[in-house]
CSV table of C-alpha atoms and ligand atoms in Angstrom, one decimal:
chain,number,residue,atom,x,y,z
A,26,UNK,CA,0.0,0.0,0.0
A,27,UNK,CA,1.6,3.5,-0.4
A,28,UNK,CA,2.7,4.9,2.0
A,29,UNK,CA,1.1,8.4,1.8
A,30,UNK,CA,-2.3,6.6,2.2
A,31,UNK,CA,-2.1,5.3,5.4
A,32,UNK,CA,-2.9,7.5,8.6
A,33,UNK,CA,-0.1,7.4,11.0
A,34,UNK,CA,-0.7,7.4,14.5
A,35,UNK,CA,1.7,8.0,17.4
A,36,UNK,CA,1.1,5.7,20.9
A,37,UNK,CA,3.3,5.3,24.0
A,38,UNK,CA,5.5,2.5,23.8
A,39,UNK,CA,5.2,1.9,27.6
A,40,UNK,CA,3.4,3.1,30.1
A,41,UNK,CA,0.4,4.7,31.7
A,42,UNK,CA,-0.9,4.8,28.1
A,43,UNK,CA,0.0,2.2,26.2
A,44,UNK,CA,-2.1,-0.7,27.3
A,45,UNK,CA,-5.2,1.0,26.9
A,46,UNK,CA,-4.2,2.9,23.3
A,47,UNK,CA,-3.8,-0.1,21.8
A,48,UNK,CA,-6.8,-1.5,23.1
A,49,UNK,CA,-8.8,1.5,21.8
A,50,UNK,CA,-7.0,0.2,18.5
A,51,UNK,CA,-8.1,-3.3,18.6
A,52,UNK,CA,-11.3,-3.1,19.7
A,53,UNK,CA,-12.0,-1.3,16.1
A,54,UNK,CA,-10.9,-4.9,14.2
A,55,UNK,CA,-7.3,-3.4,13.3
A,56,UNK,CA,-5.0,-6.3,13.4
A,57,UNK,CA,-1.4,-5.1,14.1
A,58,UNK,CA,1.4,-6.9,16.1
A,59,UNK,CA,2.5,-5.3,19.1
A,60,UNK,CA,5.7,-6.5,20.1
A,61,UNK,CA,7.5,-4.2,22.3
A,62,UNK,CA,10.6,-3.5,20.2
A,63,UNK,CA,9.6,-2.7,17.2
A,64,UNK,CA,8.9,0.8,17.2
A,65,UNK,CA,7.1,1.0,13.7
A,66,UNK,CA,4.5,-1.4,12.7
A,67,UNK,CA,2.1,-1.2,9.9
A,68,UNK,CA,-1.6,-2.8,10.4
A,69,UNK,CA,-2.7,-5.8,8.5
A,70,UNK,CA,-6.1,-5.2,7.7
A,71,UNK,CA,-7.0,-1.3,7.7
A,72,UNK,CA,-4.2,1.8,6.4
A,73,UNK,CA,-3.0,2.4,9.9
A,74,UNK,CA,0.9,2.8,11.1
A,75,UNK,CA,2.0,3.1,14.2
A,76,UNK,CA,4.9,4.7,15.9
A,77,UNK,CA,6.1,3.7,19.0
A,78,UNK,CA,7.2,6.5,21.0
A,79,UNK,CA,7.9,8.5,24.6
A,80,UNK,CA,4.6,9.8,25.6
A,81,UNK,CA,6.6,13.3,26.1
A,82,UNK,CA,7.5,13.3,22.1
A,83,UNK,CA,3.9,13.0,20.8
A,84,UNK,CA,2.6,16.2,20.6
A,85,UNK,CA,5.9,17.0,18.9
A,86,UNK,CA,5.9,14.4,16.3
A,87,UNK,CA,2.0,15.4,15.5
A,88,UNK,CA,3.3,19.2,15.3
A,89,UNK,CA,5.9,18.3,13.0
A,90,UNK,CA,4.0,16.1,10.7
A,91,UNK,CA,6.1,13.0,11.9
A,92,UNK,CA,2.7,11.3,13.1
A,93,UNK,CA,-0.7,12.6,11.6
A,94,UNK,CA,-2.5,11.7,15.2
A,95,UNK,CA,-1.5,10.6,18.6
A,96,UNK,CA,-2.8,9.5,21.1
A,97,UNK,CA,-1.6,11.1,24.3
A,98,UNK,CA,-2.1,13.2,28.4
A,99,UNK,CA,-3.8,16.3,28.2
A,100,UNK,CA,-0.7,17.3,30.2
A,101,UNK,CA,1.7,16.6,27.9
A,102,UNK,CA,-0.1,18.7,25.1
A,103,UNK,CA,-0.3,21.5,27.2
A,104,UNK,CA,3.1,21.6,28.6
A,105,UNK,CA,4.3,20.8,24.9
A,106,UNK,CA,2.5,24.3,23.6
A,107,UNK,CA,1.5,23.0,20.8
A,108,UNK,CA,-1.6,24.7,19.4
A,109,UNK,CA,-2.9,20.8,18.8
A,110,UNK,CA,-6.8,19.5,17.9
A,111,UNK,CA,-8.2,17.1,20.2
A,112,UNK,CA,-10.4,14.8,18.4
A,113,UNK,CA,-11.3,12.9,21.0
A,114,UNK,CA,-11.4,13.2,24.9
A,115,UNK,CA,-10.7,9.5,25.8
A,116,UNK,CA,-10.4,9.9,29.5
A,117,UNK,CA,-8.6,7.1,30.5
A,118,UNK,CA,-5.2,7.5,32.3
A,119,UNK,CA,-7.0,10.1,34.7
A,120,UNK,CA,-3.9,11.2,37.0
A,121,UNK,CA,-3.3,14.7,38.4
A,122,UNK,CA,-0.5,17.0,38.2
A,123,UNK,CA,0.0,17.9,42.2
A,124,UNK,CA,2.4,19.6,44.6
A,125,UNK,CA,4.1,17.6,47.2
A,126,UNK,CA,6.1,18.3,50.0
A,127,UNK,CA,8.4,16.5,52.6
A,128,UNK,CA,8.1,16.1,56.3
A,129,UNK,CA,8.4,19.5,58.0
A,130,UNK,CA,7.2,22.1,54.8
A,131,UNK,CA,4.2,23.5,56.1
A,132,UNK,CA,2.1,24.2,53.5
A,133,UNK,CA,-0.6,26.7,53.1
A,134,UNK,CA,-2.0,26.9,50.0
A,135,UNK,CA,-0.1,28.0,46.9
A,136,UNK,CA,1.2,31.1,48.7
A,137,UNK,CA,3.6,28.9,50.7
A,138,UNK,CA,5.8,28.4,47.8
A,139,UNK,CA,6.5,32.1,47.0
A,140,UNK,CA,10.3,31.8,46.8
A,141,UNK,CA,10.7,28.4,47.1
A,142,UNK,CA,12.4,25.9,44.4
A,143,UNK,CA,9.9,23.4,43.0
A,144,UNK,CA,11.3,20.2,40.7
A,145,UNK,CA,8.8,19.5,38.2
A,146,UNK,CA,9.1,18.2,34.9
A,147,UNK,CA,5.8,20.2,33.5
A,148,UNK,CA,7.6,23.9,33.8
A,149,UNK,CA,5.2,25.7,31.5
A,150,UNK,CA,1.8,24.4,33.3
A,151,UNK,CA,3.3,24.6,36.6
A,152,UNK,CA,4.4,28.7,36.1
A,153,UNK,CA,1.1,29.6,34.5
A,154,UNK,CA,-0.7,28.7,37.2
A,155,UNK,CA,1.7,30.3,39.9
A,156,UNK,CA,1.6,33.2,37.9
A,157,UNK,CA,-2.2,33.3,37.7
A,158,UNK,CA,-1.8,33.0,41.4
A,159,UNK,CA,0.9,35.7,42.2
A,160,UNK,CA,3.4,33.3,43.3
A,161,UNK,CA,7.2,34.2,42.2
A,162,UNK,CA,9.0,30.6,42.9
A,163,UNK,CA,12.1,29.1,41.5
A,164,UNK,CA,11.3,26.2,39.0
A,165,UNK,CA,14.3,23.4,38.8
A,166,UNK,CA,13.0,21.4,35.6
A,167,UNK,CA,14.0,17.6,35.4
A,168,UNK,CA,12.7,15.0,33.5
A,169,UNK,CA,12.4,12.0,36.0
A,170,UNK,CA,13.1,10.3,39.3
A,171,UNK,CA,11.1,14.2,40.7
A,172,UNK,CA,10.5,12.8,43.8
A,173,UNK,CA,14.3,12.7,44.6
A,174,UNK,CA,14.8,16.1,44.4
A,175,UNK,CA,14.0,17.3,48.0
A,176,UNK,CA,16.2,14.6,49.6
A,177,UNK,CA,19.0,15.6,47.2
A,178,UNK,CA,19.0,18.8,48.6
A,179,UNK,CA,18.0,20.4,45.1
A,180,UNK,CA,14.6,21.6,45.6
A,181,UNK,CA,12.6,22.1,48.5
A,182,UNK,CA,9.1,20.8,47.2
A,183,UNK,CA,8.0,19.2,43.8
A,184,UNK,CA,5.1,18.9,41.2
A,185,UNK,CA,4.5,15.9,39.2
A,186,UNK,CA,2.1,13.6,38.1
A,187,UNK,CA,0.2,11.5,40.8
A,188,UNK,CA,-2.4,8.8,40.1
A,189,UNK,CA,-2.3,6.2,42.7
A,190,UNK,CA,0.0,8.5,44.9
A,191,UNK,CA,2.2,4.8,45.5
A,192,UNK,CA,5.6,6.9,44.2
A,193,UNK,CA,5.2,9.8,46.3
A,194,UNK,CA,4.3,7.6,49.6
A,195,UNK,CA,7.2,5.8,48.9
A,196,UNK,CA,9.5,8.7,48.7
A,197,UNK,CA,8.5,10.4,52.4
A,198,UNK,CA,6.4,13.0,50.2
A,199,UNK,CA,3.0,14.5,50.9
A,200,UNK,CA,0.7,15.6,48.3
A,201,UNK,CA,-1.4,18.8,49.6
A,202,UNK,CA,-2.6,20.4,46.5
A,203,UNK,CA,-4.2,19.1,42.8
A,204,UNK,CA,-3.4,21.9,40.4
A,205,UNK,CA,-4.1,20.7,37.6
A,206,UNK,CA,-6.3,17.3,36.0
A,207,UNK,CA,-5.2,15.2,33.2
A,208,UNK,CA,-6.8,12.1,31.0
A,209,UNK,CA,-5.7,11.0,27.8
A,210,UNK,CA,-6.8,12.8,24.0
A,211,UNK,CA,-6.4,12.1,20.8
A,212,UNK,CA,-4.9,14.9,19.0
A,213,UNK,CA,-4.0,16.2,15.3
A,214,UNK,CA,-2.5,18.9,13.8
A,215,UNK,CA,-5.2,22.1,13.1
A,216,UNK,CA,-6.5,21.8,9.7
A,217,UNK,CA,-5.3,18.3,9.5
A,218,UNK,CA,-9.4,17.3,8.8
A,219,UNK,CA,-9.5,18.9,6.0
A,220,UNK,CA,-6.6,17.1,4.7
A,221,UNK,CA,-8.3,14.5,1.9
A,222,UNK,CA,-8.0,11.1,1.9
A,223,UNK,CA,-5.7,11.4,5.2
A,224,UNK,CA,-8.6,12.7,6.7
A,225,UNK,CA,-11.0,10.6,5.4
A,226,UNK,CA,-8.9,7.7,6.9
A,227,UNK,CA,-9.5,9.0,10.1
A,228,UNK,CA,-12.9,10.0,9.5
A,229,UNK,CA,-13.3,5.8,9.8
A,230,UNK,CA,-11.3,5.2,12.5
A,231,UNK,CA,-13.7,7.2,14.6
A,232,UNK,CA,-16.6,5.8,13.4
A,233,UNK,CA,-15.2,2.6,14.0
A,234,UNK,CA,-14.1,4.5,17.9
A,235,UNK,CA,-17.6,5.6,18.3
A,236,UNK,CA,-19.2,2.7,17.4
A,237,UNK,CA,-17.8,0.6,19.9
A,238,UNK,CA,-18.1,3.4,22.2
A,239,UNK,CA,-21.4,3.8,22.2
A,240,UNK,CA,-22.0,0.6,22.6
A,241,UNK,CA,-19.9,0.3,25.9
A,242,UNK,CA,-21.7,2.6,27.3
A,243,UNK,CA,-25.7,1.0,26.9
A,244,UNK,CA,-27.1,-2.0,27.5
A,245,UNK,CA,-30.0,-4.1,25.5
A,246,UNK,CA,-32.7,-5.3,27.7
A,247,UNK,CA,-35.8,-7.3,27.0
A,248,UNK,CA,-38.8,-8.0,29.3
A,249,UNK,CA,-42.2,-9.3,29.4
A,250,UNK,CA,-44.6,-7.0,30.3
A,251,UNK,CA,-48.8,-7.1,30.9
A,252,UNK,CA,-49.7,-5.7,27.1
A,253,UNK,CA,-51.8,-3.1,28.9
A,254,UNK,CA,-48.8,-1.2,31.1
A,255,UNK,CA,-46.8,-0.7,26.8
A,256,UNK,CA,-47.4,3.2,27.4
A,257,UNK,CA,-45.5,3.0,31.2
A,258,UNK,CA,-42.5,0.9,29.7
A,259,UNK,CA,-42.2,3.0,26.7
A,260,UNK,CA,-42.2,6.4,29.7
A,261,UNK,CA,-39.6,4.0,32.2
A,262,UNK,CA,-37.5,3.0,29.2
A,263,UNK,CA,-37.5,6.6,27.1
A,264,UNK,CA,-34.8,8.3,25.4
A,265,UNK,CA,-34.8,6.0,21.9
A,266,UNK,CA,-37.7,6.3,19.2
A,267,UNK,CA,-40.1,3.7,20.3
A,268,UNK,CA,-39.3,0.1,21.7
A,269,UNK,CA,-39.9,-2.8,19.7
A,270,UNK,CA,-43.0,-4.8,21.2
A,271,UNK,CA,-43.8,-7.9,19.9
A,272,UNK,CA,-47.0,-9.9,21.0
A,273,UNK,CA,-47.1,-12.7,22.9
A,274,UNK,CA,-49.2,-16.4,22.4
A,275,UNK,CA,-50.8,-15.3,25.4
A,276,UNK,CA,-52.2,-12.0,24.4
A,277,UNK,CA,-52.6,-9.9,27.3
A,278,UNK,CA,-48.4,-10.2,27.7
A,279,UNK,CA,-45.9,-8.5,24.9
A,280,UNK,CA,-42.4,-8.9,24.9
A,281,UNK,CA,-40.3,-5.6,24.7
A,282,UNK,CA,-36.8,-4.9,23.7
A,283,UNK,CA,-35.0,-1.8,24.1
A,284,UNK,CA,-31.5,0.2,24.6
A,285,UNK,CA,-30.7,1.8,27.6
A,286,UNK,CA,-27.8,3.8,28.9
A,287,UNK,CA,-25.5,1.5,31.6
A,288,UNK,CA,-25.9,4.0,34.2
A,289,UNK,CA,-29.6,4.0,34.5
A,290,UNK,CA,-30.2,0.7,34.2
A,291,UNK,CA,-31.1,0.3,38.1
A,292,UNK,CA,-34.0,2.5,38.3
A,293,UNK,CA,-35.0,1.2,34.9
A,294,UNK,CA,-35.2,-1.9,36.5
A,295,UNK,CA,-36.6,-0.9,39.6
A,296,UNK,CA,-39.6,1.2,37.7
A,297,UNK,CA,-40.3,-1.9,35.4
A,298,UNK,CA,-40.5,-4.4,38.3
A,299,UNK,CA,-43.0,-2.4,40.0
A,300,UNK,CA,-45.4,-1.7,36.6
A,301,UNK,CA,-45.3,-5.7,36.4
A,302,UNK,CA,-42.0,-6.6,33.7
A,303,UNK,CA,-41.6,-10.1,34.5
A,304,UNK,CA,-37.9,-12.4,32.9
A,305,UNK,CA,-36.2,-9.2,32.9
A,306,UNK,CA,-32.8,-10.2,29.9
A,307,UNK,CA,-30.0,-7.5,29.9
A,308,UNK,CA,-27.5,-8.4,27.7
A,309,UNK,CA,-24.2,-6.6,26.7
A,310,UNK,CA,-23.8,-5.0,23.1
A,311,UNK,CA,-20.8,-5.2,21.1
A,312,UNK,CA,-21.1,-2.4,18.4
A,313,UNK,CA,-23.7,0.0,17.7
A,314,UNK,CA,-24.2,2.9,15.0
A,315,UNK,CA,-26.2,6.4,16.1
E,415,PRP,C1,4.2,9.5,36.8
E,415,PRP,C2,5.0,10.3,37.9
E,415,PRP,C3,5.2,9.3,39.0
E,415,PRP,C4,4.1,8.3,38.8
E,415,PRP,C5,3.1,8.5,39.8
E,415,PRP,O1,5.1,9.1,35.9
E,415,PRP,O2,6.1,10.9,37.4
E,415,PRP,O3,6.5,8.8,38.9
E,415,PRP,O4,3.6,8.5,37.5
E,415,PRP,O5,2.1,7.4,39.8
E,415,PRP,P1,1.5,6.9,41.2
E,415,PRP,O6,0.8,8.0,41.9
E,415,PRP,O7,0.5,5.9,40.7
E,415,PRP,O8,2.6,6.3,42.0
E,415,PRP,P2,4.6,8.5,34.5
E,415,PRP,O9,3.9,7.2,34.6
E,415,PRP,O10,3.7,9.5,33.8
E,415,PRP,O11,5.9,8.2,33.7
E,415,PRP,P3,6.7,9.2,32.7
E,415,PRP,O12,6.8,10.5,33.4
E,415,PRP,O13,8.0,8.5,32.6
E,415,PRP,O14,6.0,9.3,31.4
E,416,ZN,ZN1,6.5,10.5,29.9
């Protein structure tokens, strides 16, 4: 296939992100292999590549036109300053970007760390929001192993990513404020969905994204009910154009099917008990279109 017809995307090669990217990636019938080494791999069934990369080059590579999309933290987008396109908010890989301090800093909101030296490895998030704050602090930038830095002797608190808070426990560090919240996006470069046949490539990715997507997030469920109480049901179940009722041999029972969202499905069920639904079936649903 040529080359210039296939979208390329850039994912993590390990981390936070990567399990869950590829999964994204998978779920929409792309067959690929993902070894672990091989850091550019080209999908079998669908005009997809992919390049392996640090999370922390991904916004750069989709900048640059190295990668067409990526998939990527919020936070790394931002502190990349990038103008980039999020195409999708896939909110996995929640974490938040958070000061901590060590035993003894007594810490009183941001104002505490006027003049103080923070390690962080997100410089340009972490001074825009002391700045929108009024806070004049002395930012030591490094791009790992943050949590070392107080015991080092080379800064006096840090910011960094926290998501379990397992790394900073483990390094005699307390986290006392959230400043900023993270989850992962899919991102282009602006203008990029205008871009043809490129475009149009992605166009069916995210049809392909949605699909499952929306499906994930409902449920199919299928009840008897007494054929006179149709008119409650159709009020209980609501938000779809009408639910498919077919009669029973019995004629005073139907059977109804219907598609409702995951997170009402309790007081759907609840409701439909006490209207009389009798063999209440929900069932799981693997794709579905708008
Ligand atoms: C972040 C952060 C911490 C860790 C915190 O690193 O720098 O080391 O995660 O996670 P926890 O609260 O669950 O212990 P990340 O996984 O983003 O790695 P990276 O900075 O190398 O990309
Ligand atoms: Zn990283």
């Amino acid at each position: 296939m040529d080359e210039q017809r296939r979208l390329r995307i850039a994912i993590q090669k390990s981390g936070r992100l990567s399990e869950k990217s590829l999964d994204i990636v998978h779920s929409c019938g792309i067959d690929f292999n993902a070894d672990g080494r091989v850091l550019r791999e080209v999908a079998s069934n669908f005009p997809l590549e992919f390049l392996f990369v640090r999370d922390d080059d991904i916004p750069t590579y989709v900048a640059d036109d190295v990668a067409d999309i990526g998939i990527v933290g919020r936070n790394e987008v931002d502190e990349s300053g990038y103008e980039l396109e999020v195409v999708r908010d896939l909110g996995f890989a929640a974490c938040r970007l958070s000061i901590a301090v060590p035993e003894g800093f007594r810490y009183e909101g941001l104002k505490s760390l006027e003049g103080r030296r923070i390690a962080t490895s997100y410089p340009r998030i972490l001074s825009g929001i002391l700045e929108d704050n009024g806070v004049k602090a002395t930012l030591v930038t490094v791009s790992g192993s943050v949590e070392i830095t107080p015991t080092v002797g080379i800064a006096d608190c840090i910011c960094d990513l926290v998501s379990t808070g397992t790394t900073l426990r483990m390094n005699g560090l307390r986290e006392v404020e959230a400043i900023y919240h993270t989850s992962a996006v899919m991102v282009c470069r602006p203008g990029f969905r205008q871009d043809g046949e490129k475009a149009a490539i992605l166009d069916r990715l995210l049809l392909r994204m949605d699909t499952v997507n929306n499906a994930r997030k409902k449920k199919y469920i299928l009840f008897n009910l007494p054929a006179d109480r149709i008119d409650d049901a159709a009020r209980i179940v609501g938000g779809m154009k009408s639910p498919t009722v077919t009669p029973l041999l019995d004629r005073s029972w139907v059977s109804v099917q219907s598609v409702i969202a995951e997170d009402r499905f309790w007081s759907v069920f609840e409701d439909l008990r006490a209207i009389g639904a009798e063999g209440i079936l929900v069932m799981p649903i693997e794709k579905m279109s708008d």
